[in-house]
């Protein structure tokens, strides 16, 4: 069941476990808590379950095929080797919450988490208070758009946006467009804009793309069957995967980009007036810039000693915080390569909830 925040009532809401974030990892945690018979409540900053996907750019599809992109207990319908659209997956999350009967307070952005074991308190932006014996932070990774400081070198006449705010080619001004960042999102956006604009794509470090299919099978099938999705972050394979960080070639390789009219440029190093300056000293004058430069973490709202280090990074071992009763799910490489994928949400949630339940039993 989804509960509108406006109907959540006054005073302090109490629950055994508060799950902050109702995306795929939060819902996976809720599924495990329900199976364990633990009282829980989810809160989410978005106006509706699935909005974090629904509000992304129009051409976005899942990174992984449907066959490994569902949560425990409810298959994702459709062609197994195909890729669900963002709206399809948003609707799936709504269905998952409804089928599971998971209580969600939407429109509830937590701005402060305080307290100590068995006495945590979360405060929302509009002043509502949630008290819980334990907390699972499931807000996902890199929630804050990251834009380089050199963006300030462009004048106001040049439209600028982060890929988080991009919708489609109609989102950008007429004239040449510079897309900065050639990860999967940057390449998607460049291709989408190239249908109606001249597009320059500023690249960074060399990208490794792996083929979509090997010997007639989706490459993700092979990665799963060979155990590579279970590679631990500090294993030899895990360290190599983290360093290379490959993503699938689904018609977004360099040759396809060029064939579609995208002009590939080296790294953007500066801007001078309306001109973008690249590492090879070439210059272009875009009318708009789309920053596909990733995201950063922002956990300043977690005001619990020992939960966040001096650099603002979460302190945890496979999702288990040094603060008893505080847990995390959805962190990149939390336990293995799959942790950053929908494919790993269920296993990571199961592990964390199992540890949480042990703590609850030991605390009685």
CSV table of C-alpha atoms in Angstrom, one decimal:
chain,number,residue,atom,x,y,z
A,1,UNK,CA,0.0,0.0,0.0
A,2,UNK,CA,1.3,3.5,-0.8
A,3,UNK,CA,0.4,6.2,1.7
A,4,UNK,CA,0.3,9.8,0.5
A,5,UNK,CA,2.5,11.9,2.9
A,6,UNK,CA,-0.3,14.4,3.3
A,7,UNK,CA,-2.4,11.7,5.0
A,8,UNK,CA,0.3,10.4,7.3
A,9,UNK,CA,-1.0,12.3,10.3
A,10,UNK,CA,0.7,14.4,12.9
A,11,UNK,CA,3.0,13.5,15.8
A,12,UNK,CA,5.8,11.0,15.6
A,13,UNK,CA,5.3,7.8,13.6
A,14,UNK,CA,6.9,4.8,15.1
A,15,UNK,CA,8.1,1.6,13.5
A,16,UNK,CA,10.7,-1.1,14.3
A,17,UNK,CA,12.6,-0.5,11.1
A,18,UNK,CA,12.5,2.6,9.0
A,19,UNK,CA,13.6,2.2,5.3
A,20,UNK,CA,14.7,5.5,3.8
A,21,UNK,CA,14.1,5.2,0.0
A,22,UNK,CA,11.5,3.2,-1.9
A,23,UNK,CA,13.3,2.5,-5.1
A,24,UNK,CA,14.3,-1.0,-6.1
A,25,UNK,CA,16.7,-1.6,-3.2
A,26,UNK,CA,14.3,-0.2,-0.6
A,27,UNK,CA,11.5,-2.4,-1.9
A,28,UNK,CA,13.8,-5.4,-1.9
A,29,UNK,CA,14.6,-4.7,1.7
A,30,UNK,CA,10.9,-4.3,2.5
A,31,UNK,CA,10.3,-7.7,0.9
A,32,UNK,CA,12.8,-9.3,3.2
A,33,UNK,CA,11.6,-7.5,6.3
A,34,UNK,CA,8.0,-8.7,5.6
A,35,UNK,CA,9.2,-12.3,5.2
A,36,UNK,CA,11.0,-12.0,8.5
A,37,UNK,CA,7.9,-10.7,10.2
A,38,UNK,CA,9.5,-7.4,11.2
A,39,UNK,CA,7.4,-4.2,11.4
A,40,UNK,CA,8.7,-1.6,8.9
A,41,UNK,CA,7.8,1.5,7.1
A,42,UNK,CA,9.3,3.0,3.9
A,43,UNK,CA,9.6,6.7,3.2
A,44,UNK,CA,10.6,8.2,-0.2
A,45,UNK,CA,11.4,11.8,-1.3
A,46,UNK,CA,9.6,11.4,-4.6
A,47,UNK,CA,5.9,12.2,-5.1
A,48,UNK,CA,5.2,8.6,-6.2
A,49,UNK,CA,6.9,5.2,-6.2
A,50,UNK,CA,9.0,4.8,-9.4
A,51,UNK,CA,9.4,8.6,-10.0
A,52,UNK,CA,13.2,8.3,-9.8
A,53,UNK,CA,13.0,6.3,-13.1
A,54,UNK,CA,9.9,8.0,-14.5
A,55,UNK,CA,11.6,11.4,-14.5
A,56,UNK,CA,14.7,10.4,-16.4
A,57,UNK,CA,15.4,11.1,-20.1
A,58,UNK,CA,12.9,9.6,-22.6
A,59,UNK,CA,15.2,7.1,-24.3
A,60,UNK,CA,16.5,5.5,-21.1
A,61,UNK,CA,16.2,1.8,-20.8
A,62,UNK,CA,17.5,-0.6,-18.1
A,63,UNK,CA,21.2,-1.4,-18.2
A,64,UNK,CA,20.5,-5.1,-17.9
A,65,UNK,CA,18.0,-7.4,-19.7
A,66,UNK,CA,14.6,-8.2,-18.1
A,67,UNK,CA,15.8,-11.8,-17.3
A,68,UNK,CA,18.0,-10.4,-14.5
A,69,UNK,CA,16.2,-7.2,-13.7
A,70,UNK,CA,13.4,-8.2,-11.5
A,71,UNK,CA,13.1,-8.2,-7.7
A,72,UNK,CA,12.4,-11.3,-5.6
A,73,UNK,CA,8.9,-12.7,-5.9
A,74,UNK,CA,7.6,-10.8,-8.9
A,75,UNK,CA,9.0,-11.4,-12.5
A,76,UNK,CA,9.5,-8.5,-14.8
A,77,UNK,CA,7.2,-9.4,-17.8
A,78,UNK,CA,8.3,-9.0,-21.4
A,79,UNK,CA,11.0,-10.4,-23.7
A,80,UNK,CA,13.7,-11.8,-21.3
A,81,UNK,CA,16.6,-10.6,-23.5
A,82,UNK,CA,15.0,-7.2,-24.0
A,83,UNK,CA,15.5,-4.1,-22.0
A,84,UNK,CA,12.7,-2.5,-20.0
A,85,UNK,CA,12.0,1.2,-20.6
A,86,UNK,CA,12.2,3.6,-17.7
A,87,UNK,CA,8.4,4.0,-17.6
A,88,UNK,CA,8.0,0.2,-17.8
A,89,UNK,CA,10.3,-0.3,-14.8
A,90,UNK,CA,8.6,2.6,-12.9
A,91,UNK,CA,5.3,0.8,-13.3
A,92,UNK,CA,6.9,-2.4,-12.2
A,93,UNK,CA,8.0,-0.8,-8.9
A,94,UNK,CA,4.5,0.5,-8.3
A,95,UNK,CA,3.1,-3.0,-8.9
A,96,UNK,CA,5.8,-4.5,-6.6
A,97,UNK,CA,4.9,-2.2,-3.8
A,98,UNK,CA,1.2,-2.9,-4.2
A,99,UNK,CA,1.5,-6.7,-4.5
A,100,UNK,CA,3.7,-6.8,-1.5
A,101,UNK,CA,1.5,-4.5,0.5
A,102,UNK,CA,4.4,-2.3,1.4
A,103,UNK,CA,3.6,0.9,3.3
A,104,UNK,CA,5.3,3.9,1.7
A,105,UNK,CA,5.1,7.5,2.8
A,106,UNK,CA,5.9,9.3,-0.5
A,107,UNK,CA,6.8,13.0,-0.8
A,108,UNK,CA,8.9,12.5,2.4
A,109,UNK,CA,12.5,13.8,2.0
A,110,UNK,CA,14.5,13.0,5.2
A,111,UNK,CA,16.7,16.0,6.0
A,112,UNK,CA,18.1,14.7,9.3
A,113,UNK,CA,18.8,11.3,10.8
A,114,UNK,CA,19.9,11.3,14.4
A,115,UNK,CA,20.0,9.1,17.4
A,116,UNK,CA,21.6,5.9,18.6
A,117,UNK,CA,20.8,2.2,18.5
A,118,UNK,CA,17.1,1.4,19.2
A,119,UNK,CA,16.4,5.2,19.3
A,120,UNK,CA,16.8,6.6,15.8
A,121,UNK,CA,14.9,9.6,14.7
A,122,UNK,CA,14.4,10.8,11.1
A,123,UNK,CA,13.0,14.3,10.4
A,124,UNK,CA,11.4,15.1,7.0
A,125,UNK,CA,11.7,18.4,5.2
A,126,UNK,CA,8.2,19.4,6.4
A,127,UNK,CA,8.9,18.6,10.0
A,128,UNK,CA,7.3,15.1,10.4
A,129,UNK,CA,9.2,12.8,12.7
A,130,UNK,CA,9.8,9.0,12.4
A,131,UNK,CA,11.1,7.0,15.3
A,132,UNK,CA,12.6,3.5,14.8
A,133,UNK,CA,14.7,0.9,16.5
A,134,UNK,CA,16.7,0.4,13.3
A,135,UNK,CA,17.2,2.1,10.0
A,136,UNK,CA,18.1,0.9,6.5
A,137,UNK,CA,19.3,3.7,4.2
A,138,UNK,CA,18.3,2.8,0.7
A,139,UNK,CA,18.6,6.1,-1.1
A,140,UNK,CA,20.8,4.6,-3.8
A,141,UNK,CA,24.1,5.9,-5.1
A,142,UNK,CA,25.3,9.3,-6.3
A,143,UNK,CA,22.0,11.1,-5.8
A,144,UNK,CA,23.4,14.6,-6.4
A,145,UNK,CA,24.2,15.7,-10.0
A,146,UNK,CA,27.9,16.6,-10.4
A,147,UNK,CA,28.8,19.5,-12.6
A,148,UNK,CA,32.5,20.7,-13.1
A,149,UNK,CA,33.4,24.1,-11.9
A,150,UNK,CA,34.4,25.1,-15.4
A,151,UNK,CA,30.7,25.3,-16.2
A,152,UNK,CA,30.9,28.8,-14.7
A,153,UNK,CA,33.1,29.9,-17.6
A,154,UNK,CA,30.2,29.7,-20.0
A,155,UNK,CA,28.1,32.8,-20.3
A,156,UNK,CA,24.4,32.9,-19.5
A,157,UNK,CA,23.6,32.9,-23.2
A,158,UNK,CA,24.7,29.2,-23.3
A,159,UNK,CA,22.0,26.9,-22.0
A,160,UNK,CA,23.4,24.4,-19.5
A,161,UNK,CA,21.8,21.3,-17.8
A,162,UNK,CA,22.8,18.1,-16.2
A,163,UNK,CA,21.7,14.9,-17.8
A,164,UNK,CA,19.4,14.4,-14.7
A,165,UNK,CA,17.3,17.3,-16.1
A,166,UNK,CA,17.5,16.3,-19.8
A,167,UNK,CA,14.3,14.8,-21.3
A,168,UNK,CA,14.6,14.8,-25.1
A,169,UNK,CA,16.0,16.8,-28.0
A,170,UNK,CA,13.3,19.4,-27.4
A,171,UNK,CA,14.9,20.1,-24.0
A,172,UNK,CA,17.8,21.9,-25.5
A,173,UNK,CA,18.2,25.2,-27.4
A,174,UNK,CA,18.5,25.3,-31.2
A,175,UNK,CA,22.0,25.2,-32.6
A,176,UNK,CA,25.1,23.1,-31.7
A,177,UNK,CA,25.0,21.1,-28.5
A,178,UNK,CA,28.0,19.9,-26.5
A,179,UNK,CA,27.5,16.7,-24.4
A,180,UNK,CA,30.3,16.4,-21.8
A,181,UNK,CA,30.9,12.8,-20.7
A,182,UNK,CA,30.9,9.6,-22.7
A,183,UNK,CA,29.5,7.1,-20.3
A,184,UNK,CA,26.4,5.2,-21.2
A,185,UNK,CA,24.1,8.2,-20.4
A,186,UNK,CA,26.3,10.7,-22.3
A,187,UNK,CA,26.2,8.5,-25.4
A,188,UNK,CA,22.5,8.0,-25.1
A,189,UNK,CA,21.9,11.7,-24.9
A,190,UNK,CA,24.2,12.5,-27.8
A,191,UNK,CA,22.4,10.0,-30.0
A,192,UNK,CA,19.0,11.4,-29.0
A,193,UNK,CA,20.0,15.0,-29.8
A,194,UNK,CA,21.8,14.1,-33.0
A,195,UNK,CA,18.4,13.5,-34.7
A,196,UNK,CA,17.8,17.3,-34.7
A,197,UNK,CA,21.0,19.1,-33.7
A,198,UNK,CA,24.7,19.2,-34.4
A,199,UNK,CA,26.3,17.4,-31.5
A,200,UNK,CA,29.8,17.3,-30.1
A,201,UNK,CA,30.6,14.7,-27.5
A,202,UNK,CA,33.5,15.5,-25.2
A,203,UNK,CA,35.1,12.2,-24.0
A,204,UNK,CA,37.3,11.5,-21.1
A,205,UNK,CA,39.3,8.3,-20.3
A,206,UNK,CA,39.2,5.5,-22.8
A,207,UNK,CA,35.9,3.5,-22.6
A,208,UNK,CA,35.6,-0.2,-22.7
A,209,UNK,CA,32.4,-1.5,-24.3
A,210,UNK,CA,31.7,-5.2,-24.4
A,211,UNK,CA,29.5,-6.9,-27.0
A,212,UNK,CA,25.8,-7.2,-26.3
A,213,UNK,CA,25.8,-10.9,-27.3
A,214,UNK,CA,28.4,-13.7,-27.2
A,215,UNK,CA,27.7,-17.0,-28.9
A,216,UNK,CA,24.0,-16.2,-29.3
A,217,UNK,CA,23.6,-15.3,-25.6
A,218,UNK,CA,23.2,-11.9,-23.9
A,219,UNK,CA,26.6,-11.1,-22.4
A,220,UNK,CA,24.9,-10.4,-19.1
A,221,UNK,CA,23.8,-14.1,-19.1
A,222,UNK,CA,27.4,-15.1,-19.4
A,223,UNK,CA,28.5,-12.7,-16.7
A,224,UNK,CA,26.0,-14.2,-14.3
A,225,UNK,CA,26.6,-17.8,-15.2
A,226,UNK,CA,30.4,-17.4,-14.9
A,227,UNK,CA,30.0,-15.8,-11.5
A,228,UNK,CA,31.5,-12.4,-12.6
A,229,UNK,CA,28.5,-10.5,-11.2
A,230,UNK,CA,29.4,-12.0,-7.9
A,231,UNK,CA,33.0,-10.7,-8.0
A,232,UNK,CA,34.0,-9.2,-4.7
A,233,UNK,CA,35.4,-5.6,-4.8
A,234,UNK,CA,38.9,-6.7,-3.5
A,235,UNK,CA,39.2,-9.8,-5.6
A,236,UNK,CA,41.6,-9.8,-8.6
A,237,UNK,CA,38.7,-9.9,-11.0
A,238,UNK,CA,36.8,-7.3,-9.0
A,239,UNK,CA,39.7,-4.8,-8.9
A,240,UNK,CA,40.1,-5.2,-12.7
A,241,UNK,CA,36.4,-4.7,-13.3
A,242,UNK,CA,36.3,-1.6,-11.1
A,243,UNK,CA,39.3,-0.2,-13.0
A,244,UNK,CA,38.0,-0.8,-16.5
A,245,UNK,CA,34.3,-0.3,-15.7
A,246,UNK,CA,33.0,-1.6,-19.0
A,247,UNK,CA,29.4,-1.2,-20.2
A,248,UNK,CA,27.5,-3.0,-23.1
A,249,UNK,CA,27.7,-1.9,-26.7
A,250,UNK,CA,24.0,-1.5,-27.6
A,251,UNK,CA,24.5,0.7,-30.7
A,252,UNK,CA,26.4,3.4,-28.7
A,253,UNK,CA,30.0,2.6,-29.8
A,254,UNK,CA,32.2,5.3,-31.3
A,255,UNK,CA,31.6,4.1,-34.9
A,256,UNK,CA,27.8,4.3,-34.5
A,257,UNK,CA,28.0,7.7,-32.9
A,258,UNK,CA,30.0,9.0,-35.8
A,259,UNK,CA,27.7,7.4,-38.3
A,260,UNK,CA,24.7,9.1,-36.6
A,261,UNK,CA,26.4,12.5,-37.0
A,262,UNK,CA,28.0,12.9,-33.5
A,263,UNK,CA,31.3,14.7,-33.6
A,264,UNK,CA,33.7,13.1,-31.2
A,265,UNK,CA,36.0,15.5,-29.3
A,266,UNK,CA,38.7,14.9,-26.7
A,267,UNK,CA,38.4,16.0,-23.1
A,268,UNK,CA,36.9,19.4,-22.4
A,269,UNK,CA,39.5,21.5,-20.6
A,270,UNK,CA,38.2,25.0,-20.5
A,271,UNK,CA,35.8,27.6,-21.9
A,272,UNK,CA,36.4,31.1,-23.2
A,273,UNK,CA,33.3,33.1,-23.7
A,274,UNK,CA,31.0,31.1,-25.8
A,275,UNK,CA,33.7,28.7,-26.9
A,276,UNK,CA,34.5,25.3,-25.4
A,277,UNK,CA,38.2,24.4,-25.5
A,278,UNK,CA,39.3,20.8,-25.8
A,279,UNK,CA,42.5,19.0,-25.0
A,280,UNK,CA,43.7,19.1,-28.6
A,281,UNK,CA,43.2,22.9,-28.4
A,282,UNK,CA,40.3,22.8,-30.8
A,283,UNK,CA,37.3,25.1,-30.1
A,284,UNK,CA,33.6,24.9,-30.7
A,285,UNK,CA,30.7,27.3,-29.9
A,286,UNK,CA,27.8,25.4,-28.5
A,287,UNK,CA,24.4,27.0,-27.8
A,288,UNK,CA,23.8,24.4,-25.1
A,289,UNK,CA,25.8,22.1,-22.9
A,290,UNK,CA,24.6,18.8,-21.4
A,291,UNK,CA,26.7,17.7,-18.5
A,292,UNK,CA,26.8,13.8,-18.4
A,293,UNK,CA,29.4,14.0,-15.7
A,294,UNK,CA,28.0,11.7,-13.1
A,295,UNK,CA,26.7,12.1,-9.6
A,296,UNK,CA,28.1,12.5,-6.1
A,297,UNK,CA,27.0,11.3,-2.7
A,298,UNK,CA,25.5,13.7,-0.2
A,299,UNK,CA,25.0,12.2,3.2
A,300,UNK,CA,25.3,15.4,5.3
A,301,UNK,CA,21.8,14.6,6.5
A,302,UNK,CA,23.0,11.6,8.4
A,303,UNK,CA,24.0,13.2,11.7
A,304,UNK,CA,25.2,10.1,13.6
A,305,UNK,CA,28.7,9.8,14.8
A,306,UNK,CA,30.6,6.9,13.2
A,307,UNK,CA,28.2,6.6,10.2
A,308,UNK,CA,30.0,9.0,7.8
A,309,UNK,CA,33.7,9.6,7.5
A,310,UNK,CA,35.5,13.0,7.2
A,311,UNK,CA,35.2,12.9,3.4
A,312,UNK,CA,31.4,12.4,3.6
A,313,UNK,CA,31.5,8.7,2.6
A,314,UNK,CA,29.4,6.1,4.3
A,315,UNK,CA,31.2,3.8,6.7
A,316,UNK,CA,30.1,0.2,6.3
A,317,UNK,CA,31.2,-3.4,5.7
A,318,UNK,CA,29.0,-5.0,3.1
A,319,UNK,CA,26.1,-2.7,4.1
A,320,UNK,CA,26.7,-3.1,7.9
A,321,UNK,CA,27.4,0.2,9.6
A,322,UNK,CA,29.7,0.4,12.7
A,323,UNK,CA,26.7,2.0,14.3
A,324,UNK,CA,24.5,-0.8,15.7
A,325,UNK,CA,21.1,-0.8,14.1
A,326,UNK,CA,22.1,1.3,11.0
A,327,UNK,CA,22.3,-0.4,7.6
A,328,UNK,CA,22.8,0.4,4.0
A,329,UNK,CA,21.7,-1.1,0.7
A,330,UNK,CA,22.2,-0.1,-2.9
A,331,UNK,CA,25.8,1.0,-2.6
A,332,UNK,CA,28.1,0.4,-5.6
A,333,UNK,CA,30.3,-2.7,-5.0
A,334,UNK,CA,28.6,-3.0,-1.6
A,335,UNK,CA,29.2,-6.8,-1.7
A,336,UNK,CA,30.0,-7.5,-5.4
A,337,UNK,CA,29.7,-6.2,-9.0
A,338,UNK,CA,25.9,-6.9,-8.9
A,339,UNK,CA,25.4,-4.5,-6.0
A,340,UNK,CA,25.0,-1.5,-8.3
A,341,UNK,CA,22.5,-3.4,-10.5
A,342,UNK,CA,18.9,-4.4,-10.0
A,343,UNK,CA,20.2,-8.0,-10.3
A,344,UNK,CA,22.0,-7.6,-7.0
A,345,UNK,CA,19.3,-5.8,-5.0
A,346,UNK,CA,17.5,-8.9,-3.7
A,347,UNK,CA,20.7,-10.7,-2.5
A,348,UNK,CA,22.1,-7.6,-0.8
A,349,UNK,CA,18.8,-6.9,0.9
A,350,UNK,CA,18.6,-10.5,2.1
A,351,UNK,CA,22.1,-10.3,3.6
A,352,UNK,CA,21.5,-7.0,5.3
A,353,UNK,CA,18.1,-7.9,6.7
A,354,UNK,CA,19.4,-11.2,8.0
A,355,UNK,CA,22.1,-9.3,9.9
A,356,UNK,CA,19.6,-6.8,11.1
A,357,UNK,CA,17.3,-9.6,12.5
A,358,UNK,CA,20.2,-11.1,14.3
A,359,UNK,CA,21.0,-7.8,15.9
A,360,UNK,CA,17.3,-7.4,17.0
A,361,UNK,CA,17.3,-10.9,18.5
A,362,UNK,CA,20.6,-10.2,20.3
A,363,UNK,CA,19.3,-6.9,21.6
A,364,UNK,CA,16.3,-8.4,23.4
